[in-house]
Tab-separated table of C-alpha atoms and ligand atoms in Angstrom:
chain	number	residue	atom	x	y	z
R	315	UNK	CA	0.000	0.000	0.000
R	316	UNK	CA	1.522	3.170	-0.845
R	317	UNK	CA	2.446	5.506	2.306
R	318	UNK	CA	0.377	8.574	3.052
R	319	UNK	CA	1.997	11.962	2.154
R	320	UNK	CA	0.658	15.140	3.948
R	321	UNK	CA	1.536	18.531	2.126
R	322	UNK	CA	3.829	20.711	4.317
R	323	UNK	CA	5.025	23.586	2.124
R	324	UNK	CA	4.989	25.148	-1.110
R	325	UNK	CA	8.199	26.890	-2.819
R	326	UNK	CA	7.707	28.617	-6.124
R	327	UNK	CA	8.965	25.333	-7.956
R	328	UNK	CA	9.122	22.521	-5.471
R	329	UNK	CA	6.791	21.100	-3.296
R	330	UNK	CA	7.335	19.184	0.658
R	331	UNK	CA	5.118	16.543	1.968
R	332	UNK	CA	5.636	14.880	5.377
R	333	UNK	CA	5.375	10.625	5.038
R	334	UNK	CA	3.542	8.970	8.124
R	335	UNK	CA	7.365	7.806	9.483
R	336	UNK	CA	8.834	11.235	9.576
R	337	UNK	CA	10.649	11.303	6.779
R	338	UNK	CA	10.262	14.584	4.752
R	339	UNK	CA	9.544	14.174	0.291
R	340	UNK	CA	10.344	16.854	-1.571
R	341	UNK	CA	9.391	16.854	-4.792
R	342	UNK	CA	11.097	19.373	-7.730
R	343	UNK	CA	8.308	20.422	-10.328
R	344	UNK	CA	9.159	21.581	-13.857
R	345	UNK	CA	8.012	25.130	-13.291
R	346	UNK	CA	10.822	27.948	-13.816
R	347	UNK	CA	10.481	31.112	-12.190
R	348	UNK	CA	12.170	34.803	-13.736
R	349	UNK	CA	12.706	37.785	-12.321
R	350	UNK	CA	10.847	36.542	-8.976
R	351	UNK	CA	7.606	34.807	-11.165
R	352	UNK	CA	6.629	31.407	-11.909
R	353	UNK	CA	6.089	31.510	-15.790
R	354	UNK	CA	3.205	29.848	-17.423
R	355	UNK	CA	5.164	27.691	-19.125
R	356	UNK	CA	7.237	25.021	-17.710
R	357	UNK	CA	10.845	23.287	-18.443
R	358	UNK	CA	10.466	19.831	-19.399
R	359	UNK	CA	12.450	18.052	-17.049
R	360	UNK	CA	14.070	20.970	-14.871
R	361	UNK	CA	12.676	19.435	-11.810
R	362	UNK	CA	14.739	15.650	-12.698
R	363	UNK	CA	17.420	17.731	-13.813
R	364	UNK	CA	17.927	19.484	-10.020
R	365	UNK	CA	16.848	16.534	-8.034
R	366	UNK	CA	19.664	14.875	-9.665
R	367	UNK	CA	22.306	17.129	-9.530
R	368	UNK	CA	21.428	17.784	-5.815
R	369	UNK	CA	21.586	14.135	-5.155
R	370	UNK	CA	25.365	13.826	-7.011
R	371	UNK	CA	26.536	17.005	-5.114
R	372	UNK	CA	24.884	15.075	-1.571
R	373	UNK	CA	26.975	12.425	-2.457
R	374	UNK	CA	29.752	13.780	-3.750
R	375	UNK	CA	30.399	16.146	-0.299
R	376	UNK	CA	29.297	13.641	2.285
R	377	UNK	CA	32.961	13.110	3.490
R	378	UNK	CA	33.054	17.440	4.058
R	379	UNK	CA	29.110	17.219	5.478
R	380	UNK	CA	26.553	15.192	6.412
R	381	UNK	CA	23.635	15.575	4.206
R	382	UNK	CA	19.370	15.085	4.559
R	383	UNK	CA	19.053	12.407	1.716
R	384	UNK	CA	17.792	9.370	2.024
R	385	UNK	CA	16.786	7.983	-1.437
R	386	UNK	CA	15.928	9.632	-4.948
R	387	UNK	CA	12.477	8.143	-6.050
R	388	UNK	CA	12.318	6.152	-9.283
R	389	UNK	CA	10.495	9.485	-11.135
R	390	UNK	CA	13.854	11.125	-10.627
R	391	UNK	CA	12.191	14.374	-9.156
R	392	UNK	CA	11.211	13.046	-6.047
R	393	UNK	CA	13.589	13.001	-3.160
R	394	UNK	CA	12.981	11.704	0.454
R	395	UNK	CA	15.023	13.224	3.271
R	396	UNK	CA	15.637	13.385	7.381
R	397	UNK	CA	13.077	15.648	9.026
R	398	UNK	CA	15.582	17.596	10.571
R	399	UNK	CA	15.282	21.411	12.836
R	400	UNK	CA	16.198	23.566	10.083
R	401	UNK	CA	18.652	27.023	11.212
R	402	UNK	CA	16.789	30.297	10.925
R	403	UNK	CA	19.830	31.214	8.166
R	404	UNK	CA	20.894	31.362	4.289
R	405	UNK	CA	24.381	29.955	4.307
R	406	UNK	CA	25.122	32.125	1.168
R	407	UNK	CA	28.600	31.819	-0.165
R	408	UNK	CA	29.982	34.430	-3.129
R	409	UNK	CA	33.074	34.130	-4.849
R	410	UNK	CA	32.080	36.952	-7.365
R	411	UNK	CA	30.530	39.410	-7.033
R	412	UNK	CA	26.750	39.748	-8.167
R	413	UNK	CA	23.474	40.617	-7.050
R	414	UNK	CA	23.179	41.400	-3.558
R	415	UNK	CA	26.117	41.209	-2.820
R	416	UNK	CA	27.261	43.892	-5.764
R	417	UNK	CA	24.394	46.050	-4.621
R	418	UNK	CA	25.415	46.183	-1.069
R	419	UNK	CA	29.256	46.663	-2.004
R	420	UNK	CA	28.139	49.687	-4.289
R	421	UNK	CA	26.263	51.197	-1.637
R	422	UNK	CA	28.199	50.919	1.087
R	423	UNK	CA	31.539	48.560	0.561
R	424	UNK	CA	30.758	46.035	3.022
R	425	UNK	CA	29.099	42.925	2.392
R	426	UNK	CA	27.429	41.348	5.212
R	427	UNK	CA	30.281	42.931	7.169
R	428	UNK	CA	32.906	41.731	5.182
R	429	UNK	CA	34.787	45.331	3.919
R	430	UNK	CA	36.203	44.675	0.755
R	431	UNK	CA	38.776	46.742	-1.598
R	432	UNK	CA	37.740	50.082	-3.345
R	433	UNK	CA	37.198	49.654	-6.785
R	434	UNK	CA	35.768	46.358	-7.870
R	435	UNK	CA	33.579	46.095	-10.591
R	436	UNK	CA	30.121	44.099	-11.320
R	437	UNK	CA	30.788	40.021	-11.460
R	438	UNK	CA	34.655	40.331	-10.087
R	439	UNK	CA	36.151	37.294	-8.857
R	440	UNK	CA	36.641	38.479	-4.787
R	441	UNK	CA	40.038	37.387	-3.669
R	442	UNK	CA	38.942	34.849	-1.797
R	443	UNK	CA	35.241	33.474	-1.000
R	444	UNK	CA	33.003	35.142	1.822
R	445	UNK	CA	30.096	33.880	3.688
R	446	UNK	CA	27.006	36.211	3.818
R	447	UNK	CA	24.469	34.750	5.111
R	448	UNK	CA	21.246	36.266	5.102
R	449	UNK	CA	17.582	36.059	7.173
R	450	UNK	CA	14.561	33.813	6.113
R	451	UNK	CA	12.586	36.116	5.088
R	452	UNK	CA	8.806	35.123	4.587
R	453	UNK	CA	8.474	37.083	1.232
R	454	UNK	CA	10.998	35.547	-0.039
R	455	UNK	CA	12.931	38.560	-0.101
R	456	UNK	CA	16.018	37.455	2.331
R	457	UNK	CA	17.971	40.223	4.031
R	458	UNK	CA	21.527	39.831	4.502
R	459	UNK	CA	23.113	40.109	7.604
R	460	UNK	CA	26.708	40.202	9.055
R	461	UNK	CA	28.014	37.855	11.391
R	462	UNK	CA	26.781	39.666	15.117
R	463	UNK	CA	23.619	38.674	13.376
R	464	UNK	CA	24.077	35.514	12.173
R	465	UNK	CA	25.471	34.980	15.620
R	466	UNK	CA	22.380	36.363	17.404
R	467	UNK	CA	20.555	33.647	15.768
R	468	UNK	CA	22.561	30.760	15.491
R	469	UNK	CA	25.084	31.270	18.837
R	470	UNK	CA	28.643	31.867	17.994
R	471	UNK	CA	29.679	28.183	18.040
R	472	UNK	CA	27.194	27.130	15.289
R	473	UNK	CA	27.685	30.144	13.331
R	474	UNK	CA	31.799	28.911	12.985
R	475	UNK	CA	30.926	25.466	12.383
R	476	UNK	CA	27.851	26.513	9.625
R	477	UNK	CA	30.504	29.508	8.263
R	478	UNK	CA	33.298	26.848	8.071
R	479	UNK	CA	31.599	24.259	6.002
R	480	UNK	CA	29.697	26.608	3.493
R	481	UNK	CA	33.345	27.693	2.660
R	482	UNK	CA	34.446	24.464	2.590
R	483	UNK	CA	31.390	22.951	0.569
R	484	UNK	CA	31.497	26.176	-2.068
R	485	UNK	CA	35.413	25.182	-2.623
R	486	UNK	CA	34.986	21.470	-3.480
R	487	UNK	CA	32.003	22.649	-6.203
R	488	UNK	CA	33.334	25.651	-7.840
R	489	UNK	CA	36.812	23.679	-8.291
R	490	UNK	CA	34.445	21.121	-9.999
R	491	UNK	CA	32.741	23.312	-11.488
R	492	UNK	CA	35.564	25.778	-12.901
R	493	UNK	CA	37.195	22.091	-14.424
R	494	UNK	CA	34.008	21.842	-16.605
R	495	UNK	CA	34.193	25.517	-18.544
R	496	UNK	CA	31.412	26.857	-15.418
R	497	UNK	CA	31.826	29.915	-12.780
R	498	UNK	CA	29.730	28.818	-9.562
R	499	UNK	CA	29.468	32.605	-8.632
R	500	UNK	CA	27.637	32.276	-5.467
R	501	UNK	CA	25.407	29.806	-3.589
R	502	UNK	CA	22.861	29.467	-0.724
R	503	UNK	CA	22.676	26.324	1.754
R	504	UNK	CA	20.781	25.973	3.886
R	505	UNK	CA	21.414	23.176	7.183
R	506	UNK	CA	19.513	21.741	9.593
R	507	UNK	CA	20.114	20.068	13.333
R	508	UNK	CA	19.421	16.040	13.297
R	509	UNK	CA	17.890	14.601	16.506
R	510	UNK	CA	21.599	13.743	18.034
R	511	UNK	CA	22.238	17.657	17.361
R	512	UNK	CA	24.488	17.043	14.442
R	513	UNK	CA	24.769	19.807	11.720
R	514	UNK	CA	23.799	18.331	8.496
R	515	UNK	CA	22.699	19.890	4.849
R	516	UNK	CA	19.354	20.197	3.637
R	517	UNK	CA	17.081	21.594	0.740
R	518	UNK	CA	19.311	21.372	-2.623
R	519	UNK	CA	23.044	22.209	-3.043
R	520	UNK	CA	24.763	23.350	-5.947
R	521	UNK	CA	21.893	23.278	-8.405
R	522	UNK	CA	20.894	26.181	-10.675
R	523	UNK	CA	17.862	27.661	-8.877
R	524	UNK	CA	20.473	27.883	-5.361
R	525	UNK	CA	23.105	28.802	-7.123
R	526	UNK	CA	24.653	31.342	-10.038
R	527	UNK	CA	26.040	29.169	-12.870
R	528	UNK	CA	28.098	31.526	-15.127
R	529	UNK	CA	29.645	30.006	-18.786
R	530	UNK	CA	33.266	30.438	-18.068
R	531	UNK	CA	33.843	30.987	-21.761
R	532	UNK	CA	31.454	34.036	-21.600
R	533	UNK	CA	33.096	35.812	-18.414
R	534	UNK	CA	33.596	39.116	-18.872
R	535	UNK	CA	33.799	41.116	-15.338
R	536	UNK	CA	32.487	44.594	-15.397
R	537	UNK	CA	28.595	43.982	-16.083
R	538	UNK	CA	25.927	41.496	-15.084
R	539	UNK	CA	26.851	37.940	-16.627
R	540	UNK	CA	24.619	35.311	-18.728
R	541	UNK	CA	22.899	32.724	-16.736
R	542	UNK	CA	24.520	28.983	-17.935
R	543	UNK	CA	20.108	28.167	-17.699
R	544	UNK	CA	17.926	30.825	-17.650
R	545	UNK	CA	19.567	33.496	-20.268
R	546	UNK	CA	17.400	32.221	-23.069
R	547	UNK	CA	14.389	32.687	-20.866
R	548	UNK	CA	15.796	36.337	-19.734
R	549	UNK	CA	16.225	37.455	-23.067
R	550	UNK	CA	12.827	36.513	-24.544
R	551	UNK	CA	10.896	38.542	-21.644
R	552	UNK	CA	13.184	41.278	-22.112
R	553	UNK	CA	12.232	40.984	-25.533
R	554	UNK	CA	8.272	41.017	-25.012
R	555	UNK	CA	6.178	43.982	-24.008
R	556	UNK	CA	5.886	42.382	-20.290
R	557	UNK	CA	5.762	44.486	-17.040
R	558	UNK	CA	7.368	41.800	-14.876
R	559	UNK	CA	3.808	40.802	-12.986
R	560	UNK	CA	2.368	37.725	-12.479
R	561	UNK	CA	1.283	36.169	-14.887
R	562	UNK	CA	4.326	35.187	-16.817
R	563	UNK	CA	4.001	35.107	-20.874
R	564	UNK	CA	3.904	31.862	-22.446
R	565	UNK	CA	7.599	30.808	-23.819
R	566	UNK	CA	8.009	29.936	-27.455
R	567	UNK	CA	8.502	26.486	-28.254
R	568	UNK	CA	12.542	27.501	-29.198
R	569	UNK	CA	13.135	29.529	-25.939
R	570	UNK	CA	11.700	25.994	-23.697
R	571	UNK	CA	13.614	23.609	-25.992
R	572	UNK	CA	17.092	25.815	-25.731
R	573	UNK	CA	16.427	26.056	-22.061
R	574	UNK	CA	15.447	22.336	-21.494
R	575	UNK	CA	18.991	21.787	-23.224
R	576	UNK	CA	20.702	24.062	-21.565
R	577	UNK	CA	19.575	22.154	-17.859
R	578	UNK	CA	20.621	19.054	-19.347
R	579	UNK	CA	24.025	20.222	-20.292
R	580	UNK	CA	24.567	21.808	-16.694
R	581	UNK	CA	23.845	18.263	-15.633
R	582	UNK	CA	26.252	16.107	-17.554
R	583	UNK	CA	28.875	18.144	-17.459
R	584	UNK	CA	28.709	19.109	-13.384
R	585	UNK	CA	28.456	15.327	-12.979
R	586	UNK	CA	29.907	13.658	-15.887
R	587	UNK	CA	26.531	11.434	-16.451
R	588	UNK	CA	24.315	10.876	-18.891
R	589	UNK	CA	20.991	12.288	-18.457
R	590	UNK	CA	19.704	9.164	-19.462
R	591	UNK	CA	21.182	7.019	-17.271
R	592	UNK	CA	19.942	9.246	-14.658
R	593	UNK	CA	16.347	9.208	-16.183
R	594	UNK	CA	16.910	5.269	-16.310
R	595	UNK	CA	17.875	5.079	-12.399
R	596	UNK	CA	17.943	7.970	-10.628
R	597	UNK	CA	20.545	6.145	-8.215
R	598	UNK	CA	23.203	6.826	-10.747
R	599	UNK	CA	24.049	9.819	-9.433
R	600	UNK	CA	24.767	8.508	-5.800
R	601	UNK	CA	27.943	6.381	-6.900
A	1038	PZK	C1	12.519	22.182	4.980
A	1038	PZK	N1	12.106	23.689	3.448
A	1038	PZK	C2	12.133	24.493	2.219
A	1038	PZK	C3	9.796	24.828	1.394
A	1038	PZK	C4	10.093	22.914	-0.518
A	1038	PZK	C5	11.130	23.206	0.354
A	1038	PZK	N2	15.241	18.072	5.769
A	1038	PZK	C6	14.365	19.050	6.150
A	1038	PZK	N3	13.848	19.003	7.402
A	1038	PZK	C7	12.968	19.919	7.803
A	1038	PZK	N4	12.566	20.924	7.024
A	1038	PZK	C8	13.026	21.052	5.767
A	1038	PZK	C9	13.953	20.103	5.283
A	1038	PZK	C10	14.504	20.161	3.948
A	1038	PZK	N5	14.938	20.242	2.897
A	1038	PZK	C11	12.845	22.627	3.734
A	1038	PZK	N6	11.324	23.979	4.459
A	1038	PZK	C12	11.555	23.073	5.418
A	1038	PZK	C13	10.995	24.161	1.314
A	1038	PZK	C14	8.756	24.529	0.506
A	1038	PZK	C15	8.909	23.579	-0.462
A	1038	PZK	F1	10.234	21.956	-1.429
């Protein structure tokens, strides 16, 4: 008999259902969201596409972290995780520097208390990562914060330990990433406490919609950068008369096609699978 799943949440493209043991499903829907809406039309595949490439990064970083996953269902969009008490933070990481994080330096040249040099421009490399985390904001408009913040929330202990492994986590992907001709610019985690108080990481890591994926190819510091998934998407509602209100405009067939592709490629070449092997068993990407 299948188990019983009880809706918990709503995101703008995934959805979280609690199963009767306590074990959390989270499910990643096909629905792509730009310039803060969920457009009418969705990405065949986006939501397989992130499950999976969460699921190899889980795997791949379990020796820095442990992680929430428990299995990948056979759909390939479905994953099942550890209920876990979930810290009232954004780990955000930036090695570049781009949108709130460029908008805060311009404005005051601090981000999230970290001073940095006079001078940079939009999308330049920092000289070495920073952690800016930010608030949970119910909007869905977070608010960065430095670290006498973070450490209001979190305690000062928990704050090194979640500040110490963002780093580390952000260093093992964008080396992977930079290897495969992509910039991760920046990324959010986010980490929960398991019921014998261990840290562990949650919600999806290293997957387009948490993070900025940059062609490396394309890089050109000194104004905002292409998206490696959504620029095709981006350029056709620049394109249309469209006031940036819900609802979204419909996507031409070409724009969801080129996108779709563009997800895939992110995919194989992040992991180095197939996306048909992964379609074919999800548990591919777990090693
Ligand atoms: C948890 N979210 C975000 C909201 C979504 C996702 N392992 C966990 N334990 C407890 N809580 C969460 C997790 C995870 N991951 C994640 N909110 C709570 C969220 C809405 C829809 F798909």
């Amino acid at each position: 008999m299948p188990e019983t799943a009880a809706h918990l949440a709503s995101g703008k493209v995934r959805e979280l259902y609690a199963l009767e043991d306590g074990r959390l499903r989270l499910v990643a829907s096909d629905r792509i969201s730009a310039f803060d809406v969920v457009l009418a039309t969705e990405i065949p595949d986006k939501g397989r596409v992130l499950t999976g490439l969460s699921g190899y990064w889980f795997s791949q970083t379990a020796s820095i972290v442990p992680n929430h996953l428990l299995s990948l269902g056979a759909d390939g969009r479905t994953t099942d995780c550890r209920r876990l008490e979930m810290l009232p933070i954004e780990c955000v990481v930036r090695g570049y520097l781009a949108g709130s994080g460029w908008k805060d330096y311009r404005t005051s040249g601090a981000v999230c208390g970290h001073r940095l040099a006079e001078g940079l421009i939009e999308s330049q490399q920092l000289p070495e990562p920073i952690f800016t985390p930010a608030t949970k904001a119910a909007s869905g408009h977070d608010e960065n914060i430095d670290r006498d913040g973070a450490v209001a929330l979190l305690g000062e202990a928990r704050f090194d330990e979640v500040e110490a492994l963002s780093l580390e986590l952000y260093r093992f992907a964008s080396a992977r990433a930079a290897a495969h001709g992509i910039i991760l610019a920046d990324t959010k985690l986010e980490f929960g406490i398991d019921a014998q108080g261990r840290l562990v990481v949650a919600d999806e890591i290293f997957t387009p919609d948490s993070s900025r994926f940059w062609p490396a190819d394309e890089y050109a510091a000194g104004g905002p950068q292409p998206s490696f998934d959504k620029q095709f998407v981006r350029d056709y509602l620049e394109s249309v008369d469209w006031d940036k209100r819900p609802p979204g405009p419909v996507l031409p067939a070409d724009v969801v096609e080129g996108t779709r592709g563009r997800y895939i490629e992110a995919f194989a070449r992040l992991s180095g699978i197939d996306f048909d092997a992964y379609l074919a068993d999800p548990a591919v990407v777990l090693g």
